[in-house]
mmCIF file of C-alpha atoms in Angstrom:
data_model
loop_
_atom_site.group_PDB
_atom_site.id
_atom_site.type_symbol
_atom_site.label_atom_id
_atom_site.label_comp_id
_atom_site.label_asym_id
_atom_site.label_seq_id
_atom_site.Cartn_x
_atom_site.Cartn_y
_atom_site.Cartn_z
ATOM 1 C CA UNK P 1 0.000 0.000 0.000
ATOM 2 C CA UNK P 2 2.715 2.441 0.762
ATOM 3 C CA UNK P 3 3.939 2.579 -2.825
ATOM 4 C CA UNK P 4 0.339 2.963 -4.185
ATOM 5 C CA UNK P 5 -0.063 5.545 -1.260
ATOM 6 C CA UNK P 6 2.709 7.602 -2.956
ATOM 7 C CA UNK P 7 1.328 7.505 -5.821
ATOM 8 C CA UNK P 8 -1.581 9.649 -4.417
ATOM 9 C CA UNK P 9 0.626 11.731 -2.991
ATOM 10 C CA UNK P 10 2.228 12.359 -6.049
ATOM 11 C CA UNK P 11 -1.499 12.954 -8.207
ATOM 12 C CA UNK P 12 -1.878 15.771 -5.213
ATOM 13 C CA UNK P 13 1.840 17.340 -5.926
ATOM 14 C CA UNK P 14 1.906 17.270 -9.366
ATOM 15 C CA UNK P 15 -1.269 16.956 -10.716
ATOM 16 C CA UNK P 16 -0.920 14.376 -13.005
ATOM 17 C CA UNK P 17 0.291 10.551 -13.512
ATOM 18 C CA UNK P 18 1.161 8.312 -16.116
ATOM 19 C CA UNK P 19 -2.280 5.735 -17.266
ATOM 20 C CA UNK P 20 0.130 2.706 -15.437
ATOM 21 C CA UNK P 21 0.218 4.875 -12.405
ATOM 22 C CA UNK P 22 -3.115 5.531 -12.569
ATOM 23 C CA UNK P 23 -4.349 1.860 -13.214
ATOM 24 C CA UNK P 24 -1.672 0.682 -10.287
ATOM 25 C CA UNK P 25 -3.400 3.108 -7.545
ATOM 26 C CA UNK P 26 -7.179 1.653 -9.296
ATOM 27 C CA UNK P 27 -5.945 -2.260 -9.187
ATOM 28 C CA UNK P 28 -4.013 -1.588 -5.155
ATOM 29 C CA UNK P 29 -6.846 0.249 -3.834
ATOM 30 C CA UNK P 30 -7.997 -0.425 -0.304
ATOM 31 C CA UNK P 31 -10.191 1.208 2.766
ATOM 32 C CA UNK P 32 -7.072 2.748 3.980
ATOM 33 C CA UNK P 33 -5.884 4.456 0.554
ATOM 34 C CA UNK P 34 -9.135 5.442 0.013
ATOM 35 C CA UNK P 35 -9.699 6.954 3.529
ATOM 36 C CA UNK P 36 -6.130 8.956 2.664
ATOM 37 C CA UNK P 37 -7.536 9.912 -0.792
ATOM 38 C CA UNK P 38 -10.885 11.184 0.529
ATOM 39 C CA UNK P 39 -9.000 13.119 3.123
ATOM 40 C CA UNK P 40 -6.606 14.756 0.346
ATOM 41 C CA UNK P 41 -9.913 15.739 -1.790
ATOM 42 C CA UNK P 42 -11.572 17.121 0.888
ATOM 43 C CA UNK P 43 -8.722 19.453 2.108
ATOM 44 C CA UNK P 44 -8.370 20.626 -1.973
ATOM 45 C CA UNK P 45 -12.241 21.386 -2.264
ATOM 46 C CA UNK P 46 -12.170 22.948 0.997
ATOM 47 C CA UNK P 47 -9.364 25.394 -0.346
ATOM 48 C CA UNK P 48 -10.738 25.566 -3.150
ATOM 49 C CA UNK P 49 -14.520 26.336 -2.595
ATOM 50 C CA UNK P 50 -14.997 26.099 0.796
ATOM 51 C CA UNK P 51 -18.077 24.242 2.098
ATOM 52 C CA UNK P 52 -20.311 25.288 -0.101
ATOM 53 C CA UNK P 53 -22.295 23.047 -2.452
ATOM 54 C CA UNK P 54 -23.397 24.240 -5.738
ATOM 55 C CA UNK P 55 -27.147 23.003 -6.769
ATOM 56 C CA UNK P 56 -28.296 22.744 -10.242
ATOM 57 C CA UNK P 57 -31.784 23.076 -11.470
ATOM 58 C CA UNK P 58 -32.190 19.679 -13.757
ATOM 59 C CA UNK P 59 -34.614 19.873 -16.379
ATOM 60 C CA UNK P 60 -35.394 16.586 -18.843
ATOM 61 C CA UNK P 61 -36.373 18.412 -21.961
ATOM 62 C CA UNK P 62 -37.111 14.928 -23.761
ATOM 63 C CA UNK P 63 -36.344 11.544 -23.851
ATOM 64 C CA UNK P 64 -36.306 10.811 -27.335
ATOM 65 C CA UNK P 65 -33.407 10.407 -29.041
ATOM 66 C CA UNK P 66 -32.312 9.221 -31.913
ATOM 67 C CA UNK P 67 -29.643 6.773 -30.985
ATOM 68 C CA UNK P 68 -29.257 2.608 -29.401
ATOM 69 C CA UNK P 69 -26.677 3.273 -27.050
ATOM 70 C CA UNK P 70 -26.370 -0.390 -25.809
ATOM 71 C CA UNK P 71 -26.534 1.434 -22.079
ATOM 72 C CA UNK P 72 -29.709 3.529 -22.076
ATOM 73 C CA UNK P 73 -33.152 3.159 -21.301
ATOM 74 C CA UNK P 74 -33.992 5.913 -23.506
ATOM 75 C CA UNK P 75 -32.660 4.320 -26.698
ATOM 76 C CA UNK P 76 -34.515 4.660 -30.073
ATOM 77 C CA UNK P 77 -35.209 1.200 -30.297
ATOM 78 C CA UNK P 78 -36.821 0.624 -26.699
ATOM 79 C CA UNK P 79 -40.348 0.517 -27.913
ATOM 80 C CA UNK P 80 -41.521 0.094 -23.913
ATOM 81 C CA UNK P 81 -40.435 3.853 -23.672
ATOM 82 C CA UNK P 82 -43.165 6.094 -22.844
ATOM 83 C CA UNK P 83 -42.258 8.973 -24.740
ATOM 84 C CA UNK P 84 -42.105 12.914 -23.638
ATOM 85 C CA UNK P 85 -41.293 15.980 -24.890
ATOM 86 C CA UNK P 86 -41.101 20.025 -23.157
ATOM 87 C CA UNK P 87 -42.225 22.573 -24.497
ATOM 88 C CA UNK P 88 -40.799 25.872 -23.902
ATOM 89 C CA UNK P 89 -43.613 26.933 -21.570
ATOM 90 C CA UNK P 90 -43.122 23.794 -19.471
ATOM 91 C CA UNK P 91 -39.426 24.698 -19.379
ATOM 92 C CA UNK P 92 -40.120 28.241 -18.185
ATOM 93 C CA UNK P 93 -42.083 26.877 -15.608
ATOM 94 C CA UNK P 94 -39.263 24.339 -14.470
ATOM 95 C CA UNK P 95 -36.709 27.265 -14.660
ATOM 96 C CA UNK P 96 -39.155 29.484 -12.694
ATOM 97 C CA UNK P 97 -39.448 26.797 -9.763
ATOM 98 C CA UNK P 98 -35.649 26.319 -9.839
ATOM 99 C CA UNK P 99 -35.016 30.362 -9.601
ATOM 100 C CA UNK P 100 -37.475 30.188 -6.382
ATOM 101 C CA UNK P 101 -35.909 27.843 -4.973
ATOM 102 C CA UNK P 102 -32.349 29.656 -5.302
ATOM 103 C CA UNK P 103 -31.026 27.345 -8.307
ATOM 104 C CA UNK P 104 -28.819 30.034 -10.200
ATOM 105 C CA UNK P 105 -28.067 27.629 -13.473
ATOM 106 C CA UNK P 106 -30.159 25.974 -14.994
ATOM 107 C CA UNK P 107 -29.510 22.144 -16.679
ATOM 108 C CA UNK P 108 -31.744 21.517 -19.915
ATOM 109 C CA UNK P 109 -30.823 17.748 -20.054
ATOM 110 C CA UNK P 110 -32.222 15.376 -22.955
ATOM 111 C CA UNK P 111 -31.574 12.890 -25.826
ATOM 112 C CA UNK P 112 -30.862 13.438 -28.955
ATOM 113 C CA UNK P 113 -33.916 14.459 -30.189
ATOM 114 C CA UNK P 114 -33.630 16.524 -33.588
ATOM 115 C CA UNK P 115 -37.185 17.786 -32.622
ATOM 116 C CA UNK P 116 -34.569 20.184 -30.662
ATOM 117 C CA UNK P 117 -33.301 22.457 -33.345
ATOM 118 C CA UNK P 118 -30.883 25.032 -33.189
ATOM 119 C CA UNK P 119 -33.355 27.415 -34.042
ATOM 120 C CA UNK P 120 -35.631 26.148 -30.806
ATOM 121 C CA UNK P 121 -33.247 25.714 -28.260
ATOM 122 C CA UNK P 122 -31.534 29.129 -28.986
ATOM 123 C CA UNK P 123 -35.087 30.841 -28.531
ATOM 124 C CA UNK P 124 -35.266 28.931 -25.520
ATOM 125 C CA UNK P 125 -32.170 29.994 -24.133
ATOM 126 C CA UNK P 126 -32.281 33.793 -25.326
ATOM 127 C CA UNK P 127 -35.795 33.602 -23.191
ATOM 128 C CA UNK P 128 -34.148 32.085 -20.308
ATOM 129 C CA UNK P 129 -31.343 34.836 -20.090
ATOM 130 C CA UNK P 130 -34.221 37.670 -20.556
ATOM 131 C CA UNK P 131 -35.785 36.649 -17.495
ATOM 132 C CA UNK P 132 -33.030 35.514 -15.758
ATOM 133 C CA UNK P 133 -30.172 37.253 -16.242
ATOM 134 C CA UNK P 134 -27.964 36.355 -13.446
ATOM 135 C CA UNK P 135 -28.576 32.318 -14.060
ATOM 136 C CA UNK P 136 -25.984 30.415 -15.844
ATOM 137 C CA UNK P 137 -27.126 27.833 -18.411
ATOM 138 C CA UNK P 138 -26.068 24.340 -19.206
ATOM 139 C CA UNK P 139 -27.113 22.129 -22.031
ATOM 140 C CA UNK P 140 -26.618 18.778 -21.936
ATOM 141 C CA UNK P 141 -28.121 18.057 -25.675
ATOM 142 C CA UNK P 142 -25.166 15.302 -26.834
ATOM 143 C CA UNK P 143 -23.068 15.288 -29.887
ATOM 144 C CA UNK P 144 -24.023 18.036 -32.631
ATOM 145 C CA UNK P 145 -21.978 20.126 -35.617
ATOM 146 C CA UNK P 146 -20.031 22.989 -34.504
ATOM 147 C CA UNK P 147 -22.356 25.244 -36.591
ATOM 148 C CA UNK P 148 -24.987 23.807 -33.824
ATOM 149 C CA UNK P 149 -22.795 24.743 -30.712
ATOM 150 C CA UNK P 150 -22.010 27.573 -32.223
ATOM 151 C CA UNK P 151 -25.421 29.157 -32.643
ATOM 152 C CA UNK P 152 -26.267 27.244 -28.939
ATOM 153 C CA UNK P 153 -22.993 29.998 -27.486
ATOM 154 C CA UNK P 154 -24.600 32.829 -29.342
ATOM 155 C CA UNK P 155 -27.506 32.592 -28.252
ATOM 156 C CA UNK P 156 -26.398 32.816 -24.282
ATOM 157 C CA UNK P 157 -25.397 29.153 -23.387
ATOM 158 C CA UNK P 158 -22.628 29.397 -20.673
ATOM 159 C CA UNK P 159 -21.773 25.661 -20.372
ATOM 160 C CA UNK P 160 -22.162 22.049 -21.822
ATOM 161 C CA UNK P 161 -22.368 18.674 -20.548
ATOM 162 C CA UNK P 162 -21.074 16.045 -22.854
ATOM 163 C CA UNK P 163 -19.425 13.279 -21.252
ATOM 164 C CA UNK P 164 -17.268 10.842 -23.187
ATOM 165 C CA UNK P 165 -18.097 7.721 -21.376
ATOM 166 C CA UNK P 166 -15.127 6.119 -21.959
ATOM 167 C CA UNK P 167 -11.777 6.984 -23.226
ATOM 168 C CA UNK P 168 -11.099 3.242 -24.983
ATOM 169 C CA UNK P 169 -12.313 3.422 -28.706
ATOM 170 C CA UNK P 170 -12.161 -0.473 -28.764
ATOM 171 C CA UNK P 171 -14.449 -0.105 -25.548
ATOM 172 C CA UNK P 172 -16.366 2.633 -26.917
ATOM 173 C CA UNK P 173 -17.187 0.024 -29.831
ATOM 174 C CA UNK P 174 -18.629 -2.029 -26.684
ATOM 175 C CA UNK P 175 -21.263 0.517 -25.518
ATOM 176 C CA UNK P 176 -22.191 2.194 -28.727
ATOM 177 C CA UNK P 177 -23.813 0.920 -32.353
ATOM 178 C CA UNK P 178 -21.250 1.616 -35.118
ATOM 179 C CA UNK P 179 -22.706 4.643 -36.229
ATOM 180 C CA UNK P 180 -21.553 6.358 -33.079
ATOM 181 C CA UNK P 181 -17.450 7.364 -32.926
ATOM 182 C CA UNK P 182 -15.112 8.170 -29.698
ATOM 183 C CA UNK P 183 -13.390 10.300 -32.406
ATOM 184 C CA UNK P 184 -16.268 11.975 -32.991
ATOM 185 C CA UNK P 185 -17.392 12.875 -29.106
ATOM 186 C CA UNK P 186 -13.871 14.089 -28.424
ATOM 187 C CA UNK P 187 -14.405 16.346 -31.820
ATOM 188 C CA UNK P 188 -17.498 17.702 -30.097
ATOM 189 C CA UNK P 189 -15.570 18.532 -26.863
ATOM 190 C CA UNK P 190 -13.159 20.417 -28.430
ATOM 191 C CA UNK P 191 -15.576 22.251 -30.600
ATOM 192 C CA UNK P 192 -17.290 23.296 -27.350
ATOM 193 C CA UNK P 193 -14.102 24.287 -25.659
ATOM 194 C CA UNK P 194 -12.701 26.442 -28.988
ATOM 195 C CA UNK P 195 -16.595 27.890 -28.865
ATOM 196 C CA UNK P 196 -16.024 29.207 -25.230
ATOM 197 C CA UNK P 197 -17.853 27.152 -23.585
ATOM 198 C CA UNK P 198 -17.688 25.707 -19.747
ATOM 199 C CA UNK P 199 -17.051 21.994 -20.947
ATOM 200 C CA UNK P 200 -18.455 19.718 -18.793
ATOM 201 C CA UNK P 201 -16.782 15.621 -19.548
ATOM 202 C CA UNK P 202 -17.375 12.727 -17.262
ATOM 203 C CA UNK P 203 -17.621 8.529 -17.589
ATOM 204 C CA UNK P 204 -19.482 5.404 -16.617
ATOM 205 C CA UNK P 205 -17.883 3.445 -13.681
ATOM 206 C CA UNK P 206 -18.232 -0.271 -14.152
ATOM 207 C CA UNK P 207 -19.897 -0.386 -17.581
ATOM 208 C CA UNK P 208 -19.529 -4.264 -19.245
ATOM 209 C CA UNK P 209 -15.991 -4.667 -20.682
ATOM 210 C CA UNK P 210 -14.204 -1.763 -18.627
ATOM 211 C CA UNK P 211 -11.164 -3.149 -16.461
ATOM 212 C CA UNK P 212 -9.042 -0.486 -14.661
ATOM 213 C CA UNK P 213 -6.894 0.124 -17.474
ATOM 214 C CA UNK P 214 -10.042 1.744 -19.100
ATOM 215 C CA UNK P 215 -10.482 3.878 -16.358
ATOM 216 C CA UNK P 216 -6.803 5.054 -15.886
ATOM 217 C CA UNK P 217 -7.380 6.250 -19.470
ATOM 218 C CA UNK P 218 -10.530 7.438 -18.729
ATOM 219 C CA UNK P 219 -8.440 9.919 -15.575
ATOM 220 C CA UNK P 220 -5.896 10.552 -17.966
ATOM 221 C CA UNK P 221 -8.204 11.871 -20.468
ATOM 222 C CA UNK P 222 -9.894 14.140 -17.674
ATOM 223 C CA UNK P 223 -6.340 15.089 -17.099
ATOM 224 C CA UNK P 224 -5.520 16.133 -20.483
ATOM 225 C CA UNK P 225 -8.481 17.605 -20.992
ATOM 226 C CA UNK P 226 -8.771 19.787 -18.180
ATOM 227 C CA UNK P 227 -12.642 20.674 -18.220
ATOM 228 C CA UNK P 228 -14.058 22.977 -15.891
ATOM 229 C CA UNK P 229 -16.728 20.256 -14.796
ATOM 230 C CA UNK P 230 -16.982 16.219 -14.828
ATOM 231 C CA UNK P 231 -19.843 14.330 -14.033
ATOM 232 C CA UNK P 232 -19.092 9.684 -13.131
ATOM 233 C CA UNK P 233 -21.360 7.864 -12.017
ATOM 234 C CA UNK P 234 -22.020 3.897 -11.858
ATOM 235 C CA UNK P 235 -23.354 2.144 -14.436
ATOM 236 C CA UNK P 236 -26.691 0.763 -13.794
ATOM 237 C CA UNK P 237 -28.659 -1.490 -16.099
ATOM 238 C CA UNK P 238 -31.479 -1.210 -17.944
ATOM 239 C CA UNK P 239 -34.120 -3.710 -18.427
ATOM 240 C CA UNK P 240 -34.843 -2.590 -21.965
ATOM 241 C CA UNK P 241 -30.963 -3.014 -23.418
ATOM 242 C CA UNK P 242 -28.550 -5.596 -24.135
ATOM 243 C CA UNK P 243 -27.220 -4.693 -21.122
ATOM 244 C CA UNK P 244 -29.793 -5.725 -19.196
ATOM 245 C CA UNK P 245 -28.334 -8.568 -16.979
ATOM 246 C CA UNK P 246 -25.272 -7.005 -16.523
ATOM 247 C CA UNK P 247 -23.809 -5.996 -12.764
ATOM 248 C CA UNK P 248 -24.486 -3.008 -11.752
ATOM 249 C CA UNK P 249 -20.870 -0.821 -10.469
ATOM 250 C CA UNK P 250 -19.916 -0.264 -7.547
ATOM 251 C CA UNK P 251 -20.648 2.990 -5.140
ATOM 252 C CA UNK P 252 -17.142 2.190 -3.627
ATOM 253 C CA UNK P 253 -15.253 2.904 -6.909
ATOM 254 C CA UNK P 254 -17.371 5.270 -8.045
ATOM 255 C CA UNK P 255 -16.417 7.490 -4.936
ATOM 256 C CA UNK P 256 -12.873 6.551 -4.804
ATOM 257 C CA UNK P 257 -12.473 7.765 -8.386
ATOM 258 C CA UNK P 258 -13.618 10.946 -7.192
ATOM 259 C CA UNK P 259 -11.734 11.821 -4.564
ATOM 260 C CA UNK P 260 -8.952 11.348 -7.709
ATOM 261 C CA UNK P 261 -10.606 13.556 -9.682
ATOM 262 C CA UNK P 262 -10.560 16.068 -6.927
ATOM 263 C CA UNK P 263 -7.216 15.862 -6.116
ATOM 264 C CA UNK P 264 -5.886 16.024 -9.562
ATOM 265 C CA UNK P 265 -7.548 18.540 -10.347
ATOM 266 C CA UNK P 266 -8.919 20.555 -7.173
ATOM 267 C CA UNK P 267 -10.801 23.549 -9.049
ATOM 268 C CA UNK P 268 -13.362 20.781 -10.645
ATOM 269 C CA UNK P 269 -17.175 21.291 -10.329
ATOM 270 C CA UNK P 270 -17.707 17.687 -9.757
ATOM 271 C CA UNK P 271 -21.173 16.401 -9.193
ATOM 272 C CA UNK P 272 -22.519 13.506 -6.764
ATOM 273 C CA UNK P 273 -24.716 11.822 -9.478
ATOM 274 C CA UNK P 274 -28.141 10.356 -9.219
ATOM 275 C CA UNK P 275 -26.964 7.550 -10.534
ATOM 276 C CA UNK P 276 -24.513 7.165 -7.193
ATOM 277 C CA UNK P 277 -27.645 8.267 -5.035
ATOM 278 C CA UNK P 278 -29.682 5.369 -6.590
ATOM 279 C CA UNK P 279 -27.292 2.613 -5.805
ATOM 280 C CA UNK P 280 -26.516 3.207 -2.524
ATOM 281 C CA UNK P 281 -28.113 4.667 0.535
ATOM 282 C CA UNK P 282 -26.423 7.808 1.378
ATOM 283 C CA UNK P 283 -24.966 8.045 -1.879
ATOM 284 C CA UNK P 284 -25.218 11.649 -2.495
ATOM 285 C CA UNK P 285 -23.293 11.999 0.657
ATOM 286 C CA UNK P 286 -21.021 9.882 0.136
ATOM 287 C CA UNK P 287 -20.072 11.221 -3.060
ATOM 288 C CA UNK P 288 -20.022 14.952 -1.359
ATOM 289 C CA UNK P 289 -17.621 13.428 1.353
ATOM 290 C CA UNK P 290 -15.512 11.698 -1.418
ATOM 291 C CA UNK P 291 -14.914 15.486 -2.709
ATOM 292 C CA UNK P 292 -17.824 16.371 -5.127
ATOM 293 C CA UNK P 293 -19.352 19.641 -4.808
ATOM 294 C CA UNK P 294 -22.782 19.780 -7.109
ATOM 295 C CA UNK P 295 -25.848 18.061 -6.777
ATOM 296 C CA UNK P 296 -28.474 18.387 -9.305
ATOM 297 C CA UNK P 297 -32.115 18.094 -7.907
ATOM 298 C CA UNK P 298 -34.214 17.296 -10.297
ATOM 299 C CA UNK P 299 -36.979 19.703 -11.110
ATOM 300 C CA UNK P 300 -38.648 18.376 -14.352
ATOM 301 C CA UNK P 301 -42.466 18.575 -14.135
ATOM 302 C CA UNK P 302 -43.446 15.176 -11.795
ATOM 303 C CA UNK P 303 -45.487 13.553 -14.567
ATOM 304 C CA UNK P 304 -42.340 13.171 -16.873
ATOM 305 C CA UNK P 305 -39.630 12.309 -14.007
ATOM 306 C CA UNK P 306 -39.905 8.650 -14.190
ATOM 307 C CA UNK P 307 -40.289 8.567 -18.101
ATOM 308 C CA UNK P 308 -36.566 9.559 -18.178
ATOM 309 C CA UNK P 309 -35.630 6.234 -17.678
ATOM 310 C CA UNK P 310 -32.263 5.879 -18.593
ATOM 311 C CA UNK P 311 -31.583 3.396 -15.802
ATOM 312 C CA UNK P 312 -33.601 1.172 -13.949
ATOM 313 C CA UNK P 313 -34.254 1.883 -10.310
ATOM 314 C CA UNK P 314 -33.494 5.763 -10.936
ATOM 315 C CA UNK P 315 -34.230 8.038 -7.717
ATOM 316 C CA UNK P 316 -36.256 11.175 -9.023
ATOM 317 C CA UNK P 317 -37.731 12.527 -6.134
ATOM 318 C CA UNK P 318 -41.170 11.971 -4.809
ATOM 319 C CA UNK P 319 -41.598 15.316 -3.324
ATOM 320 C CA UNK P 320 -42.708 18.853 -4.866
ATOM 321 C CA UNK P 321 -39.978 20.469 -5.495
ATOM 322 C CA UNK P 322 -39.793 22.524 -2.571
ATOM 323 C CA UNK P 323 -39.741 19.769 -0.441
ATOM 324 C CA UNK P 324 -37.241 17.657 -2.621
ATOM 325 C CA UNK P 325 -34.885 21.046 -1.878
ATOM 326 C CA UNK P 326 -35.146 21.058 1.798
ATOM 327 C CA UNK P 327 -35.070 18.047 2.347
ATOM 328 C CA UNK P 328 -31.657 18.255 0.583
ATOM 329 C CA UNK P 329 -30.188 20.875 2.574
ATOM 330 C CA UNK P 330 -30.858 19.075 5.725
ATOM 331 C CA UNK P 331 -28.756 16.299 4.493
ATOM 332 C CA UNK P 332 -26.141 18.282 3.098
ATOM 333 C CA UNK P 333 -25.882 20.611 6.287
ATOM 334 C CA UNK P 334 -25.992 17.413 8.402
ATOM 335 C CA UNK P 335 -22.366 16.361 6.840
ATOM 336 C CA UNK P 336 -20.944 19.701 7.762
ATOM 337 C CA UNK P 337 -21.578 21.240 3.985
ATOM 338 C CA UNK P 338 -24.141 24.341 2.654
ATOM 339 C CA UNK P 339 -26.294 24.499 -0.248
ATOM 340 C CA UNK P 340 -25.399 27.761 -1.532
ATOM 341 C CA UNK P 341 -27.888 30.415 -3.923
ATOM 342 C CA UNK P 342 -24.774 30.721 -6.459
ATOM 343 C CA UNK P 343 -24.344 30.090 -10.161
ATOM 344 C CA UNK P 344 -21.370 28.244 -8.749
ATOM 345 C CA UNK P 345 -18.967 29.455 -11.900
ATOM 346 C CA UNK P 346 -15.976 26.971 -12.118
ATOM 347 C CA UNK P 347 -12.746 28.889 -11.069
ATOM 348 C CA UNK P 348 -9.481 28.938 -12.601
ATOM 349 C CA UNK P 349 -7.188 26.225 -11.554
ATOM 350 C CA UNK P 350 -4.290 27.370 -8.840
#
């Protein structure tokens, strides 16, 4: 352990390993390196943003989309789907709800759904920054042309979510039908980043296929990357995939990896996913004490919550959305952190 333990060390001096020191400090792990790790990532977040925790105002535009990612419960060929889509006074109304409750960005999160033109969504947007002018937003639309992103940017977008799932293009081949490219997603997150946008990246922990030498790429990639935000989670299966008897990752993992994240790179917005939350009891908190710093309540209207099925088993909140917000705060306040009215703006790394 003491080797692997200096490892860490060395991710917290420097900032950055080779993939073999990453997948040694994966493969070695134990309670007692991750106990160090978590310690490390909480003393960088601390310095870095204090104990605040930023909240994000989550709204599911649509679940149609347009591709079979072998993963997702919202696939194009999942004919048990029962199908939604926004419209822009729905949205308005989420976003509304979100700014009462003190959410200061909003998340418009769907498939692909080309029902979602440029044309729409910038409208959408350019309303959005009318009425709320000190809100950030995030889109979280997946992979379009850089004409696209670039009319999304003019139109007001501050950030977008796009994560690459996994940083192996023979395991990309794994997860994805052959129409979809790892070349291609990386393309798209470099678009974003030349466009000016916050780029938000992020993988799947424990998807079929993945061994730790996946995921030291998948670190290395964050590391090269640098992007102001990056959203893991475990992978949970869907009923309606080819997935669907695989094993579910683990929690443990999932939160070791981000206390790595953190301490690479200690100036990451990094959430505690749903998906982490739905696993494991106390898995928002855990994920908060691992080093995240962003949770994203979900605020879509309750009739469509469930519909966005991309996993089965998927917490979305039984309460009105006032509730589902208090009741988060006491949680977060009882592990020593603070919800915080903030656009929570990613800072510059130290």
């Amino acid at each position: 352990m003491s080797s692997t333990r200096y490892l860490v060390d060395k991710l917290a001096e420097e900032r950055r390993l080779s993939v073999e020191q990453y997948e040694q400090i994966i493969l070695n792990r134990s309670p007692e390196l991750a106990a160090h790790a978590r310690e490390l990532a909480c003393a960088q977040r601390k310095a870095a943003y204090g104990t605040s925790v930023f909240i994000r105002g989550l709204i599911e535009v649509s679940n149609y989309c347009k591709n079979d990612c072998y993963y997702c419960g919202i696939r194009k060929s999942n004919a048990s789907c029962s199908r939604y889509r926004l419209s822009a006074d729905d949205i308005f109304d989420c976003a509304q709800t979100a700014y009462d409750l003190g959410c200061r960005t909003f998340v418009l999160q769907g498939g692909e759904d080309p029902w979602f033109t440029d044309q729409r969504v910038a409208e959408i947007i350019g309303q959005l920054k009318h009425r709320y002018p000190d809100c950030a937003i995030t889109l979280s639309l997946g992979e379009r042309s850089f004409e696209s992103y670039h009319a999304l940017r003019q139109a007001g977008a501050d950030r977008y979510l796009l994560r690459h799932e996994t940083a192996s293009a023979r395991h990309y081949q794994m997860l994805h039908p052959a129409d979809l490219a790892l070349q291609n997603r990386l393309r798209c997150l470099s678009d974003l980043r030349d466009l000016g946008f916050a780029v938000g990246s992020g993988f799947m922990v424990g998807t079929p296929g993945q061994t730790a030498y996946e995921l030291a790429c998948d670190l290395k990639l964050i590391e090269e990357l640098q992007p102001a935000m990056c959203g893991i989670g475990p992978f949970v299966p869907h009923h309606a995939t080819p997935f669907a008897n695989e094993p579910q990752g683990s929690a443990e993992l999932t939160c070791f990896l981000l206390s790595l994240l953190r301490i690479m790179r200690p100036s990451l917005l990094l959430p505690s996913t749903t998906a982490l939350n739905s696993i494991q009891t106390a898995g928002m908190e855990q994920g908060i004490l691992a080093g995240a710093n962003v949770i994203m309540p979900n605020l879509s209207p309750f009739s469509c919550r469930s519909k966005y099925e991309i996993y089965d088993n998927k917490v979305f909140g039984i309460e009105d959305a006032a509730a589902q917000l208090e009741s988060l705060r006491k949680r977060i306040r009882a592990i020593g952190y603070e919800i915080v009215t903030d656009r929570g703006d990613p800072q510059a790394p130290a």
